[in-house]
CSV table of C-alpha atoms in Angstrom, one decimal:
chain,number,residue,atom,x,y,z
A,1,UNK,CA,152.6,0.3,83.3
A,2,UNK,CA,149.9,-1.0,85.5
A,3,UNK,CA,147.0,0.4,83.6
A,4,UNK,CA,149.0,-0.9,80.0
A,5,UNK,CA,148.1,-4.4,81.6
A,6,UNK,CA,144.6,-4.6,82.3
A,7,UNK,CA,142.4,-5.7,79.8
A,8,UNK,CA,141.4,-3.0,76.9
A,9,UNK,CA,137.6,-2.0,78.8
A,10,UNK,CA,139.2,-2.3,82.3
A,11,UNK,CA,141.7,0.1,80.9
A,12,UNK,CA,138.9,2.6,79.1
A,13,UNK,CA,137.0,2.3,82.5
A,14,UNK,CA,139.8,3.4,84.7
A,15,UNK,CA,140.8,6.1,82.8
A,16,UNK,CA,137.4,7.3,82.7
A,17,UNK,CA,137.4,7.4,86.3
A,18,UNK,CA,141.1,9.4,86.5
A,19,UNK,CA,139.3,11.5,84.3
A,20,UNK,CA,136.4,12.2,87.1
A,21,UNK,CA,138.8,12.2,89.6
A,22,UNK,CA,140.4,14.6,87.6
A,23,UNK,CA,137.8,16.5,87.6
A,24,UNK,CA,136.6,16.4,91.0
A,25,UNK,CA,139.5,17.9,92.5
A,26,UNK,CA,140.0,20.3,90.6
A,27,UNK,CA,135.9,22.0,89.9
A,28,UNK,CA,134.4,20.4,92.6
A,29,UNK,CA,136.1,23.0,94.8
A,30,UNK,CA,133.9,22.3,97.9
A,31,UNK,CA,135.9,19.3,99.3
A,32,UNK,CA,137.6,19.4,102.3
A,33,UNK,CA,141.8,19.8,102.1
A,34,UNK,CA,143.8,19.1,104.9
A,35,UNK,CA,145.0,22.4,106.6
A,36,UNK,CA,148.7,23.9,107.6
A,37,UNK,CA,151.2,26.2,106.9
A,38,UNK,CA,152.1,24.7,103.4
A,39,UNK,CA,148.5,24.7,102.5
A,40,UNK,CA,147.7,27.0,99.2
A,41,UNK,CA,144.5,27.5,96.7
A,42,UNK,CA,144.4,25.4,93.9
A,43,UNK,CA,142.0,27.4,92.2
A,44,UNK,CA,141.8,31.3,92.0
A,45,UNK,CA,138.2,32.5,90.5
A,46,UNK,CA,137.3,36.5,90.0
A,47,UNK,CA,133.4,37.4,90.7
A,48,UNK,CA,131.3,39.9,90.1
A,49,UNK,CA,127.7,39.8,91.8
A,50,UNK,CA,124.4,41.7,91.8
A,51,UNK,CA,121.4,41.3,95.0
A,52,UNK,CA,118.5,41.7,93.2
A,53,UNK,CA,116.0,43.1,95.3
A,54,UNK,CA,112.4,44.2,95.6
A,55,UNK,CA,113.0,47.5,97.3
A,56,UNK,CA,114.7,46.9,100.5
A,57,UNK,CA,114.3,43.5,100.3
A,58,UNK,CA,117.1,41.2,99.2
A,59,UNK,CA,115.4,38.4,97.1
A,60,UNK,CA,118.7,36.7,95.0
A,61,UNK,CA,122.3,36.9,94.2
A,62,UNK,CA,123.3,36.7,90.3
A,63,UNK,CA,126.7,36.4,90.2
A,64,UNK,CA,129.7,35.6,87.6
A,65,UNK,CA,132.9,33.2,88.4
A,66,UNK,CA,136.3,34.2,86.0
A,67,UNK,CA,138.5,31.1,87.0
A,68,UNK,CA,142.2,31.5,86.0
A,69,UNK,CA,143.3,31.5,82.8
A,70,UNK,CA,144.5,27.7,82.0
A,71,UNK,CA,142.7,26.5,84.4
A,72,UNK,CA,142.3,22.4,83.4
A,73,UNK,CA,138.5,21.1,83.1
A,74,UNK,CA,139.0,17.5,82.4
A,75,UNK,CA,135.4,15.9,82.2
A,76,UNK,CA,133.8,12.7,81.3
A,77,UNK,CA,131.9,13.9,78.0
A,78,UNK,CA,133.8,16.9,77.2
A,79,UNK,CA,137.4,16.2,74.9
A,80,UNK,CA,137.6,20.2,74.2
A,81,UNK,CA,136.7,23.5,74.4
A,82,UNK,CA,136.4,26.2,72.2
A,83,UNK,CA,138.8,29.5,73.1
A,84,UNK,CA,135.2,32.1,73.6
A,85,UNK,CA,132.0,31.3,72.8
A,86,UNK,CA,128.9,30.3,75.2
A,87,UNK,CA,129.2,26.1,75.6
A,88,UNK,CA,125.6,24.9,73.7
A,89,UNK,CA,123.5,22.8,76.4
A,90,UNK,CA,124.7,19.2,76.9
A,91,UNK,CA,128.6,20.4,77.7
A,92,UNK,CA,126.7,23.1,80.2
A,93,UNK,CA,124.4,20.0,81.9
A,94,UNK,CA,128.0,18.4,82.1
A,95,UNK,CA,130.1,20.8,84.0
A,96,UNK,CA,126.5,21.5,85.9
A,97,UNK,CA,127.2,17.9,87.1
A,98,UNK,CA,130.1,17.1,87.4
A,99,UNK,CA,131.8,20.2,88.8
A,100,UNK,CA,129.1,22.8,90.2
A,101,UNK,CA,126.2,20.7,91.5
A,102,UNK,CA,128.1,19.4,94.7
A,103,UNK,CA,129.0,23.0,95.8
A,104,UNK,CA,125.3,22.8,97.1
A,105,UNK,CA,126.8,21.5,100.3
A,106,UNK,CA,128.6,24.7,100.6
A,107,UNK,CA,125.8,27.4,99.2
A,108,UNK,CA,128.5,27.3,96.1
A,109,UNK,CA,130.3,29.4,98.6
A,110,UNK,CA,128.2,32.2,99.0
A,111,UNK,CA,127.4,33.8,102.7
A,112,UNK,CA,124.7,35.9,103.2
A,113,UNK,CA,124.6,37.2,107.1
A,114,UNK,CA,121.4,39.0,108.8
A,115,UNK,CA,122.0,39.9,112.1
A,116,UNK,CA,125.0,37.7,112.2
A,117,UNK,CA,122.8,34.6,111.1
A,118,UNK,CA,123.6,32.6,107.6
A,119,UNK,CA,120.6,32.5,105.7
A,120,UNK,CA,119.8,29.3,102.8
A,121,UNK,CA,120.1,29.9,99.2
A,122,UNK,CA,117.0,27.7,96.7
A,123,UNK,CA,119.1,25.7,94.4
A,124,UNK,CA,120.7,27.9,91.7
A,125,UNK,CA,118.9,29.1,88.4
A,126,UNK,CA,119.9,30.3,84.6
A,127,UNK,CA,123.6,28.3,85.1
A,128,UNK,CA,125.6,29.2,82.3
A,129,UNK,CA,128.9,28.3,81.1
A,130,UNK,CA,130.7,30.5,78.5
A,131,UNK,CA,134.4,30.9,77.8
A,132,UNK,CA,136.4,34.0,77.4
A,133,UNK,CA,139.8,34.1,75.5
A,134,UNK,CA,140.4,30.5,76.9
A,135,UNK,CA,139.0,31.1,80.7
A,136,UNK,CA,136.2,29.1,81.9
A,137,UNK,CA,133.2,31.5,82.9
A,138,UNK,CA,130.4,30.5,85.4
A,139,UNK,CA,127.0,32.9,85.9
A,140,UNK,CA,124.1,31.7,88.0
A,141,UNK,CA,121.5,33.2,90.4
A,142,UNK,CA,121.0,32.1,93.9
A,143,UNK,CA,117.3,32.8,95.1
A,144,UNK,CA,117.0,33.5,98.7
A,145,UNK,CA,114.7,30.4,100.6
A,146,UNK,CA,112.7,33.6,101.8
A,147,UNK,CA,113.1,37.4,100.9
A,148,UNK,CA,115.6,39.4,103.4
A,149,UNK,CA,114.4,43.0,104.6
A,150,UNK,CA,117.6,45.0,104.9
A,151,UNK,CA,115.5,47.7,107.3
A,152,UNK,CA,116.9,47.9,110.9
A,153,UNK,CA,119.0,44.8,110.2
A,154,UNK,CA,123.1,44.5,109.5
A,155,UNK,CA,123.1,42.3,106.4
A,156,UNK,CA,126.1,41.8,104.8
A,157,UNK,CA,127.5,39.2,101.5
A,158,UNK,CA,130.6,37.4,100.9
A,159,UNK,CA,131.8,34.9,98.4
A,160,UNK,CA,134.4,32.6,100.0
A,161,UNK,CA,136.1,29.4,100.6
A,162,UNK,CA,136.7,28.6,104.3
A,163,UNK,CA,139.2,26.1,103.3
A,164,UNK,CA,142.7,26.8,101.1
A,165,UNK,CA,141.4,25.2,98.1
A,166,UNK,CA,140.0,28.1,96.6
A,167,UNK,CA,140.6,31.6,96.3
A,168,UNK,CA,138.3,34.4,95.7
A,169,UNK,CA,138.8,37.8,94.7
A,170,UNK,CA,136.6,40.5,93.4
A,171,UNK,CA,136.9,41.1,89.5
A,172,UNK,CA,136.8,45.3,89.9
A,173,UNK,CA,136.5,47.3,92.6
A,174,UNK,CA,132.7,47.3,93.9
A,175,UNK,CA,131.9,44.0,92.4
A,176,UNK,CA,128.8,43.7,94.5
A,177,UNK,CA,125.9,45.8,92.6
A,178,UNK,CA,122.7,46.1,93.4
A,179,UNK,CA,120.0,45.5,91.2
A,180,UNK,CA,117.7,47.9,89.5
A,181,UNK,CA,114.8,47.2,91.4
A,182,UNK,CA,116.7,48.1,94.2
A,183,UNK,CA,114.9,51.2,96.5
A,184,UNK,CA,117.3,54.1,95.4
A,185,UNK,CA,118.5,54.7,98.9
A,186,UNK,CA,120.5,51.5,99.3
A,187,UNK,CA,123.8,51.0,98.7
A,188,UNK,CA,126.6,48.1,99.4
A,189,UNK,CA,129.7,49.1,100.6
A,190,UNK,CA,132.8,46.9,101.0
A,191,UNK,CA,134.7,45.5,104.3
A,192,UNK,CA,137.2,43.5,106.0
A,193,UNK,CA,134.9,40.5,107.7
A,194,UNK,CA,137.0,40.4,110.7
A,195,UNK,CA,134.0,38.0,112.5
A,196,UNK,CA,134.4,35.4,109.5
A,197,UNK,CA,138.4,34.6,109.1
A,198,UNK,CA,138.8,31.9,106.5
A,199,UNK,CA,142.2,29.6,106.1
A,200,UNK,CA,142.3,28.6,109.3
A,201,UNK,CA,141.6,31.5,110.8
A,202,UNK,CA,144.7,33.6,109.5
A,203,UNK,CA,142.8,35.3,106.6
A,204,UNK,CA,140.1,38.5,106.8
A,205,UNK,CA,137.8,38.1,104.1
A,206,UNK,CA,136.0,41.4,101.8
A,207,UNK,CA,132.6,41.5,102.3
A,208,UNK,CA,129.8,44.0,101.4
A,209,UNK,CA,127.4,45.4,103.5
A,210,UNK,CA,123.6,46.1,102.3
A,211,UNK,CA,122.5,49.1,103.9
A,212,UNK,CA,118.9,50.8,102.8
């Protein structure tokens, strides 16, 4: 009733903004949510990822995000979507800004460990959007800020949200790859991250190791 009485633009502007809002908490999965018991994800994504490499060295991460099927996308610039197809460029520069770009805060959620330290992703490359049989599909490629050498060092990946917004399960068993330029005696091989608990503290989160 409230919005009914505001004038015909206030009323287009403010539901523009819902629609942002909208949008924002729901895809722009990187901001904070208060913690507790009752606390639960609001958004459950698959992934599948491959280190591309240059022998031993770890040089990117290309990686693909299934979000549940359903899942709502409500943004400014985008009234629908088709049920599979690849989205053409101007809907892709639209979900790239208005529901991935601020995950930059978070390396869109992506840990890469050497020796225990978190190294820095470049800003992503080849962002894609695509949909398949109605479920929103993200792939990308996080370049390393500088080259990791996996010899004589415990390197290991996850993809995770420390908070209980979102949750993050592999798409198939081994869903971290290596990539073909990868030196033929390395290998990732999955684990519980028992030094990285997530949710508070009450969840062990998979990882994969990078051994060479």
């Amino acid at each position: 009733m409230l919005i009914r009485s505001l004038p015909r633009l206030a009323r287009r502007a403010v539901r523009r903004l819902v629609r942002r809002l909208a949008a924002v908490a729901m895809l722009a999965v990187g901001a904070a949510v208060s913690s507790g018991a009752h606390a639960h994800p609001h958004v459950w994504i698959a992934y599948s990822a491959q280190l591309q490499m240059d022998g031993h060295a770890v040089v990117a991460v290309s990686q693909t995000w299934r979000f549940t099927k359903g899942f709502p996308a409500q943004l400014t610039g985008i009234d629908a979507l088709p049920q599979n197809g690849d989205l053409d460029a101007k809907q892709t520069a639209i979900f790239r800004q208005q529901a991935f770009a601020s995950l930059a805060s978070v390396s869109y959620f992506n840990h890469l460990f050497v020796d225990g330290k978190t190294q820095r992703f470049s800003d992503p490359d080849d962002f894609h959007v695509s949909i398949d049989h109605g479920r929103i599909v993200y792939s990308f490629t996080l370049k390393l800020a500088s080259p990791v050498n996996v010899d004589g060092h415990d390197v290991a990946l996850g993809i995770w949200d420390d908070s209980f917004f979102v949750a993050y399960s592999p798409d198939k068993q081994g869903a971290v790859s290596l990539g073909p330029q990868a030196a033929s005696t390395c290998a990732a091989k999955s684990f519980m991250d028992h030094a990285h608990p997530i949710f508070n503290g009450i969840v062990v989160p998979l990882a994969f190791g990078i051994t060479c």
